[in-house]
Coordinates of C-alpha atoms and ligand atoms in Angstrom, one line a residue:
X1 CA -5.8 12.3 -10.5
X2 CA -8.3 9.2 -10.3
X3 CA -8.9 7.5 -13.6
X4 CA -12.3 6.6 -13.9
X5 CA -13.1 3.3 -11.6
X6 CA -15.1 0.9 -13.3
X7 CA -13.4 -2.4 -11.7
X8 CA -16.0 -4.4 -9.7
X9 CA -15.1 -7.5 -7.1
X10 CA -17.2 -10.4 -6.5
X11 CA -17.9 -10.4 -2.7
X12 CA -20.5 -12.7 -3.4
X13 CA -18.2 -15.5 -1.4
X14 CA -17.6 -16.2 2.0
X15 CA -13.5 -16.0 2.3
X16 CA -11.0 -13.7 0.0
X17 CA -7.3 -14.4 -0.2
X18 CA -5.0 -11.4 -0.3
X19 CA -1.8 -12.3 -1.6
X20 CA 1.1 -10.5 0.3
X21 CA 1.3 -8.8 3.5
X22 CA 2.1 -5.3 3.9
X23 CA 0.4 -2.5 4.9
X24 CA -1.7 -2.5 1.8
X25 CA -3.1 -5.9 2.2
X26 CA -3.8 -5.2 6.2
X27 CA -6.0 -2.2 4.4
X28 CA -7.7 -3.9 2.0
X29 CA -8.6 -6.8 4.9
X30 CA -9.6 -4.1 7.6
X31 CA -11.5 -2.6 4.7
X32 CA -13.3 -6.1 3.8
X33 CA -14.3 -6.8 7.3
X34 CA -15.3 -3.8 8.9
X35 CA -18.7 -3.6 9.8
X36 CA -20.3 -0.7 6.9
X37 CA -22.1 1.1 9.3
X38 CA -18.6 2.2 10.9
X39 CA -17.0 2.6 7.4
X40 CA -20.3 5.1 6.4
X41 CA -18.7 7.5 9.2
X42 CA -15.2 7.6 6.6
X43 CA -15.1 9.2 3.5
X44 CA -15.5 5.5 1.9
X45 CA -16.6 6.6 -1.6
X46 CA -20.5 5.6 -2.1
X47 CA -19.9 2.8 -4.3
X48 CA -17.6 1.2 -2.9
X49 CA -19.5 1.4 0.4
X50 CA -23.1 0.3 -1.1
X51 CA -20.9 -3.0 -2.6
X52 CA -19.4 -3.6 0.8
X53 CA -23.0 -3.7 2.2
X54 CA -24.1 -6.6 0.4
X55 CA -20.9 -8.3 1.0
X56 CA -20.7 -12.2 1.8
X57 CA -17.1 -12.1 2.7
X58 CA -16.7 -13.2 6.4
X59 CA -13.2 -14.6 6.4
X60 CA -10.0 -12.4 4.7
X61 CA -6.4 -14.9 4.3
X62 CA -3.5 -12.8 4.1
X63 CA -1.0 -14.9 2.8
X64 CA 2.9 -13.8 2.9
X65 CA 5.6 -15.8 1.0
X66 CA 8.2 -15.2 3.6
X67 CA 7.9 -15.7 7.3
X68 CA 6.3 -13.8 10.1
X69 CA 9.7 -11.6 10.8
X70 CA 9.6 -10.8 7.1
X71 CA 6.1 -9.7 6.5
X72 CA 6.4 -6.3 4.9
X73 CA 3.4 -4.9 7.8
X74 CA 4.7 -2.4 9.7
X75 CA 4.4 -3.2 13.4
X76 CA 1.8 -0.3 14.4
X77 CA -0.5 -1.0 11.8
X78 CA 0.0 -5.0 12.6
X79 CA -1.2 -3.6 16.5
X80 CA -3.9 -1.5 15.3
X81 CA -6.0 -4.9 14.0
X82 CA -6.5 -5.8 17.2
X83 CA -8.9 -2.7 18.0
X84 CA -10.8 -4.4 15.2
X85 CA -14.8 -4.3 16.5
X86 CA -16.1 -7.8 16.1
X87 CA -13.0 -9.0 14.1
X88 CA -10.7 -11.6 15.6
X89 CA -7.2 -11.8 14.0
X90 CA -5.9 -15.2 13.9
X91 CA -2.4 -17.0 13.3
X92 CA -1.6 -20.5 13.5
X93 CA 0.9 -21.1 15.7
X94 CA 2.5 -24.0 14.0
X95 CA 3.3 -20.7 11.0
X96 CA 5.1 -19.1 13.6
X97 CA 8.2 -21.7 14.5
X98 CA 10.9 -19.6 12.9
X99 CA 13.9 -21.1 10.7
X100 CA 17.3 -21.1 12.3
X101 CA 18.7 -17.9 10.8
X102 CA 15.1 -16.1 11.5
X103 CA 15.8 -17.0 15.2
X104 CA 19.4 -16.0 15.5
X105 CA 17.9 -12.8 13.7
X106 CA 15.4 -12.1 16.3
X107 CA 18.1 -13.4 19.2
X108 CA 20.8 -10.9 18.2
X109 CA 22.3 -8.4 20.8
X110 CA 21.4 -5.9 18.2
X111 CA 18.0 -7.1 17.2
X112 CA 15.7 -4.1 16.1
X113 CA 13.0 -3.7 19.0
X114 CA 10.7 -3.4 16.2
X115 CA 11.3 -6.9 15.0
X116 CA 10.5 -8.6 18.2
X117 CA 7.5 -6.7 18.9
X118 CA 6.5 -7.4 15.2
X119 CA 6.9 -11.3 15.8
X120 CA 5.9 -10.7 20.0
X121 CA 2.0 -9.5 18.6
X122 CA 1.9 -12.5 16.4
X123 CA 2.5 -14.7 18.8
X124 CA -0.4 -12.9 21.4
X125 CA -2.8 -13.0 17.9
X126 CA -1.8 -16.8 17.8
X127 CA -2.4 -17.6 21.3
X128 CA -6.3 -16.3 21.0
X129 CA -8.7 -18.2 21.0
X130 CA -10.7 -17.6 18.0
X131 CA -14.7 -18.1 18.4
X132 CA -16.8 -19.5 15.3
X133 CA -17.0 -17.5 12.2
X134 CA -20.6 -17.1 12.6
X135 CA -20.1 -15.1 15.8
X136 CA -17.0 -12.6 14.1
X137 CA -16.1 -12.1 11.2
X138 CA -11.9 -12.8 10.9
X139 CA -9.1 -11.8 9.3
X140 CA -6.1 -15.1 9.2
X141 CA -2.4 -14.6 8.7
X142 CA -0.9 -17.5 6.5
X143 CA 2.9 -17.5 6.4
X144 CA 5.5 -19.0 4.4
X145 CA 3.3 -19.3 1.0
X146 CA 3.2 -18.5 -2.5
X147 CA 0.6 -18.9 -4.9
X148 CA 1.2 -21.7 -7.6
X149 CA -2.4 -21.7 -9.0
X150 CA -6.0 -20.5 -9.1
X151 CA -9.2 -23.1 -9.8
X152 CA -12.7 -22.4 -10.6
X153 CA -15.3 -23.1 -13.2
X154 CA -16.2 -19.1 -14.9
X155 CA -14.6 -17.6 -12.0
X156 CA -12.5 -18.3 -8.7
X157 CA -13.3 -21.3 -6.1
X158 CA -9.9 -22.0 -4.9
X159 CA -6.1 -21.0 -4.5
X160 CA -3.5 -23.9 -4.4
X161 CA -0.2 -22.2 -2.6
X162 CA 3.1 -23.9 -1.9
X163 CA 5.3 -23.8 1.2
X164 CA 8.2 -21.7 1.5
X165 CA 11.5 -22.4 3.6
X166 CA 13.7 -19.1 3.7
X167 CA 16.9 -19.4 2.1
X168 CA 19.6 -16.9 2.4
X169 CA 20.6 -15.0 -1.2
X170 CA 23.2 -12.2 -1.6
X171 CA 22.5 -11.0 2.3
X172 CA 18.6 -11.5 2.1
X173 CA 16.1 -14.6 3.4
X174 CA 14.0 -15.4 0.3
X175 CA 11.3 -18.2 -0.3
X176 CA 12.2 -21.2 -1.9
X177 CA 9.4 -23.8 -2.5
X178 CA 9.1 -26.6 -0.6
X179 CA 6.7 -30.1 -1.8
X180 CA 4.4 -29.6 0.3
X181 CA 1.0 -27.6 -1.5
X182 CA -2.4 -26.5 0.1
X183 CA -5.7 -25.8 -1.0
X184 CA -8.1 -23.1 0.3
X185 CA -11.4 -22.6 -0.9
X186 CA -12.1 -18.8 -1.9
X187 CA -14.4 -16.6 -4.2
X188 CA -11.8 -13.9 -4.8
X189 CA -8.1 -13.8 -4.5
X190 CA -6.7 -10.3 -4.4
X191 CA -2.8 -9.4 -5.4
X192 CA -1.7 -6.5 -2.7
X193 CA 2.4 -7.5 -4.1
X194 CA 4.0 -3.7 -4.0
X195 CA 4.7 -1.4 -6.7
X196 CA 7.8 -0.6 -9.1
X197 CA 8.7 2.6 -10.1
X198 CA 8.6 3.1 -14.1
X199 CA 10.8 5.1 -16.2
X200 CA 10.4 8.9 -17.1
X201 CA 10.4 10.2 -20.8
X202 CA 13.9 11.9 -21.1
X203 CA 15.3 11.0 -17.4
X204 CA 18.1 8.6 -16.0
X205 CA 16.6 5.3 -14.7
X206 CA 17.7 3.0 -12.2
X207 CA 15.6 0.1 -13.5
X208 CA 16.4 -2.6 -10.5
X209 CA 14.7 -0.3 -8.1
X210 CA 12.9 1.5 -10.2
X211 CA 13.8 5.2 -8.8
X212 CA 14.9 8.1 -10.5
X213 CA 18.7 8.1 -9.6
X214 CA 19.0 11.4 -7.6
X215 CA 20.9 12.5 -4.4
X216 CA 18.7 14.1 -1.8
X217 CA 16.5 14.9 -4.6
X218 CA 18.9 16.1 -7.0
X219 CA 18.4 14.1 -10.1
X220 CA 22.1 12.2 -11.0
X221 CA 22.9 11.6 -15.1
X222 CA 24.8 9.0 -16.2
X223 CA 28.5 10.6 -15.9
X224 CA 27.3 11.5 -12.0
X225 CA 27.0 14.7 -12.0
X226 CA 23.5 16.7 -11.3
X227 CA 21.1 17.0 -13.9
X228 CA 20.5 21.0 -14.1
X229 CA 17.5 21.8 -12.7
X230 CA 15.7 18.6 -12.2
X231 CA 14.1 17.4 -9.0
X232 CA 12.7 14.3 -7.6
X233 CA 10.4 13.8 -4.8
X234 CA 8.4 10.3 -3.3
X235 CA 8.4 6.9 -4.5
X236 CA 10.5 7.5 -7.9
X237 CA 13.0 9.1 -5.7
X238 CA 13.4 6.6 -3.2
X239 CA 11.1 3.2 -3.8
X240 CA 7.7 2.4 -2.7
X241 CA 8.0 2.6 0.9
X242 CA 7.0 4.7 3.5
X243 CA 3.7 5.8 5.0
X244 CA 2.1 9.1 4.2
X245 CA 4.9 11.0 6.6
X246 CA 7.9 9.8 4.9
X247 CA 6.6 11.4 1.8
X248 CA 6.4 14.8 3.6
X249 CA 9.2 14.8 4.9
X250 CA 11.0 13.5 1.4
X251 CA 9.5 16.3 -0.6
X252 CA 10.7 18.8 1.7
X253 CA 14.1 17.6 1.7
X254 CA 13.9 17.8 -1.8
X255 CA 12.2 21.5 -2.1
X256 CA 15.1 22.5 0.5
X257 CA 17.7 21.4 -1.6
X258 CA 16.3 22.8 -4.8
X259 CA 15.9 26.6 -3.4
X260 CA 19.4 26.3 -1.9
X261 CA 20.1 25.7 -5.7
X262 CA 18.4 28.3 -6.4
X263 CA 20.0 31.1 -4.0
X264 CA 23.7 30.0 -4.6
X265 CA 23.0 30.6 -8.3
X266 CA 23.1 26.9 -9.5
X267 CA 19.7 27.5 -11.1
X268 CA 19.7 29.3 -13.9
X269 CA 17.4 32.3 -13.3
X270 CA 13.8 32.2 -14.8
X271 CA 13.1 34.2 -17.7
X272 CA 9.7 35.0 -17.5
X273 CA 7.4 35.3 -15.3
X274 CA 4.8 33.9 -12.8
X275 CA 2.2 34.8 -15.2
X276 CA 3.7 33.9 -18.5
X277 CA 4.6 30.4 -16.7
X278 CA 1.0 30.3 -16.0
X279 CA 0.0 30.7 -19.7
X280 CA 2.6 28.2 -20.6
X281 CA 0.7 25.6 -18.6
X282 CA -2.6 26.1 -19.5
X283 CA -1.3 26.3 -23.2
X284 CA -0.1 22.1 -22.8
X285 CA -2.4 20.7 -20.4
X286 CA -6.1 22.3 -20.8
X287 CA -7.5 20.0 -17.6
X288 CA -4.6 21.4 -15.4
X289 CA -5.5 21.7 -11.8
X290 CA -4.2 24.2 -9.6
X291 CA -4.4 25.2 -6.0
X292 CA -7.6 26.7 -6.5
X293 CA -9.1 23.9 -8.5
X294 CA -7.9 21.5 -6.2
X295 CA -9.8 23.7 -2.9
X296 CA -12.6 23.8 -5.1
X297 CA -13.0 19.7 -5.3
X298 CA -12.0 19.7 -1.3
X299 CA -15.0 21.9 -0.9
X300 CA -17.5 20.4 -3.5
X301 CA -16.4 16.8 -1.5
X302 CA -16.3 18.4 2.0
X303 CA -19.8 20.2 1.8
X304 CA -21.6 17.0 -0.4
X305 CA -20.3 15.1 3.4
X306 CA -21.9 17.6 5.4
X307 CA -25.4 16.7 4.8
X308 CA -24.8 13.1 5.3
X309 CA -23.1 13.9 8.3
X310 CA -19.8 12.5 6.9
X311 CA -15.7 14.0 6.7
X312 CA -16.6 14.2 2.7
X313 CA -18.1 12.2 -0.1
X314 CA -15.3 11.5 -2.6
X315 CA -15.5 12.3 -6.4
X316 CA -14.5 9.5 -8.0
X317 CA -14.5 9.9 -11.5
X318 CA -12.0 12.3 -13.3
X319 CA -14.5 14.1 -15.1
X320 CA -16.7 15.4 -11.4
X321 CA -13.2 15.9 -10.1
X322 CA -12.4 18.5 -13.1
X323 CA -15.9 19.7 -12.7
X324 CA -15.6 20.8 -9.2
X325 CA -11.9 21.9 -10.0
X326 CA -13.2 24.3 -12.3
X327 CA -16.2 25.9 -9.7
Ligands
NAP401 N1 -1.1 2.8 6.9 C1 0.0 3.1 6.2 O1 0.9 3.8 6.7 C2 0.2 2.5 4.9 C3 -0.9 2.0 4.2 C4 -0.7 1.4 2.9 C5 0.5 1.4 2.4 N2 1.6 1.9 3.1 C6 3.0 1.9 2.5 O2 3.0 1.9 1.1 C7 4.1 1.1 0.7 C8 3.6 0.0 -0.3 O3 2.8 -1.0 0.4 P1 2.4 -2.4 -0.2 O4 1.7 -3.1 0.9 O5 1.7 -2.1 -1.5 O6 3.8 -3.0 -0.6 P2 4.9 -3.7 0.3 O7 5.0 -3.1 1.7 O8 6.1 -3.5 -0.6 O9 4.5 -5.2 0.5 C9 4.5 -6.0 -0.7 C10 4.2 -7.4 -0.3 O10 4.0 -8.2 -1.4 C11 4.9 -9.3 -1.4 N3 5.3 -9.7 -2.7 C12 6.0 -9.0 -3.6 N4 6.1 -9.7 -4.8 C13 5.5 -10.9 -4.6 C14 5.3 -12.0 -5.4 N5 5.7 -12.0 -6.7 N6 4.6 -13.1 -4.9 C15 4.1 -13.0 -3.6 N7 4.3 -12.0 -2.8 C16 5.0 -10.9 -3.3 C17 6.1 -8.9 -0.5 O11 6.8 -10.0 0.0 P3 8.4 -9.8 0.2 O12 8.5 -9.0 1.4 O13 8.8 -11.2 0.3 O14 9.0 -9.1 -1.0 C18 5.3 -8.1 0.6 O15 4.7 -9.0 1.5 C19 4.7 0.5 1.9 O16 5.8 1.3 2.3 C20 3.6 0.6 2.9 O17 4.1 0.6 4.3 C21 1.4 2.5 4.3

């Protein structure tokens, strides 16, 4: 459930940096650059929307630290920037010559289609021409960079990054700085980097990926064998990747694998019932939310969007959501 958002950005500035480049960061720029009016047909929450309004920001850098057959974007969402309104999407193409073993990647008999289209649509976005930013607004791929420092006087002005060369380690191509620095001129850098599982009270934990060890689910102790009756589902199962569909499709997996437990007697069987397990619940966690709470805060949300004309309003506090969950 939300925590209560209190964070505010200055977009007070012209440009923002986003540091890294997967699908998070291709949000957060599509988010900063849309025009408002289309993003006040969305269910935007209202805050966020009214500061997007009086937004300065013109110009989003999204700067990866690895090269453009690297970035962690996945190639439909890379695609879908183009449809933009009003937004041009540009890439130097000086950021595009690839390194030797990034070329014999992309050459190879067996080269994922995926990872020619990926660096095929960078190339097209490089080859625009890219009007003034007083007629669009824009959103510029920087590749091959990591952030060494940020300057400013009270708050941000600029961003010095270094330049990477690719260097293969243990199988992988991974930045290495170069000599060679840069400095671009911004009023608010934004960290879009990935997440990292952390561990759970009482469960194994595999702490270089940060997942639950588990098999298909089935949570794995230390000696390898299953742990009885524990169940893992999303990114602690398998790492923060994946769009919304690979989480589906995970926790069903999982759910299939813990009722076929369950009907060949692996699980021990419950010994009480739906009721008592009920009781149980409400007895530890007084602000649980169940299915009905949770159809009550689509409806509060869904119905508040109707008379603006919009898919919903979103609660964004946890105290509204628990209010509506308990209507
Ligand atoms: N529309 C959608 O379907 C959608 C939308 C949002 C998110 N998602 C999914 O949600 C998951 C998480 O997305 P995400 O964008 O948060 O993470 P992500 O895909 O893991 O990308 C993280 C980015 O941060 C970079 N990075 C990591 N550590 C860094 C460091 N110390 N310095 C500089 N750069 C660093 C990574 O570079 P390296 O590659 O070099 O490590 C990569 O470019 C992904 O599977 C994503 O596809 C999907």
């Amino acid at each position: 459930m939300a925590r209560n958002i209190s964070t505010t950005f200055d977009l007070s500035g012209e440009r923002a940096v986003i540091v890294g480049n997967g699908n998070v960061a291709l949000d957060v720029a599509r988010v900063l650059t849309v025009d408002p009016d289309h993003l006040a047909t969305t269910d935007i929450a209202n805050h966020a929307l009214e500061a997007l309004r009086r937004s300065n920001i013109r110009e989003v850098v999204v700067l990866g630290r690895r090269g453009p057959l690297q970035a962690a974007y996945t190639t439909p969402e890379f695609l879908a920037l183009a449809h933009l309104e009003n937004i041009d999407i540009v890439v130097d193409p000086a950021d595009l010559e690839l390194d030797h073993t990034s070329r014999a990647l992309l050459d190879a008999a067996d080269a994922e289609p995926a990872l020619a289209m990926k660096y095929t649509l960078a190339q097209e976005y490089g080859a625009m021409p890219a009007p003034e930013l007083s007629v669009n607004k824009r959103i510029v791929f920087r590749y091959l960079g990591s952030p060494v420092a940020l300057r400013g006087t009270g708050r941000v002005e600029s961003l010095d990054f270094v330049h990477n060369e690719l260097i293969e380690d243990r199988g992988r191509l991974v930045a290495r700085p170069t000599a060679r620095t840069e400095t671009i001129e911004t009023g608010l850098v934004l960290r879009a980097i990935g997440y990292k599982g952390t561990p759970v009270k009482d469960l194994p934990f595999d702490e270089a990926r940060g997942v639950v060890p588990n098999e298909h689910g089935r949570v794995i102790g230390p000696d390898g064998s299953p742990v009885h009756g524990v169940y893992v589902s999303g990114w602690i199962k398998r790492g923060p990747r994946g769009v919304i569909g690979s989480n589906r499709t995970d926790s069903v997996e999982t759910v299939e694998h813990l009722l076929s437990d369950f009907s060949t007697g692996r699980l021990a069987p419950p010994r009480a019932g739906r009721e008592t397990l009920k009781a149980l619940l409400a007895e530890r966690q007084s602000d649980l939310v169940d299915r009905d709470g949770w159809k009550a805060i689509d409806r509060a949300e869904t119905t508040a969007g109707d008379a603006s004309g919009r898919p919903r309003v979103k609660l964004t506090t946890r105290a509204a959501l628990l209010e509506a969950a308990r209507e």
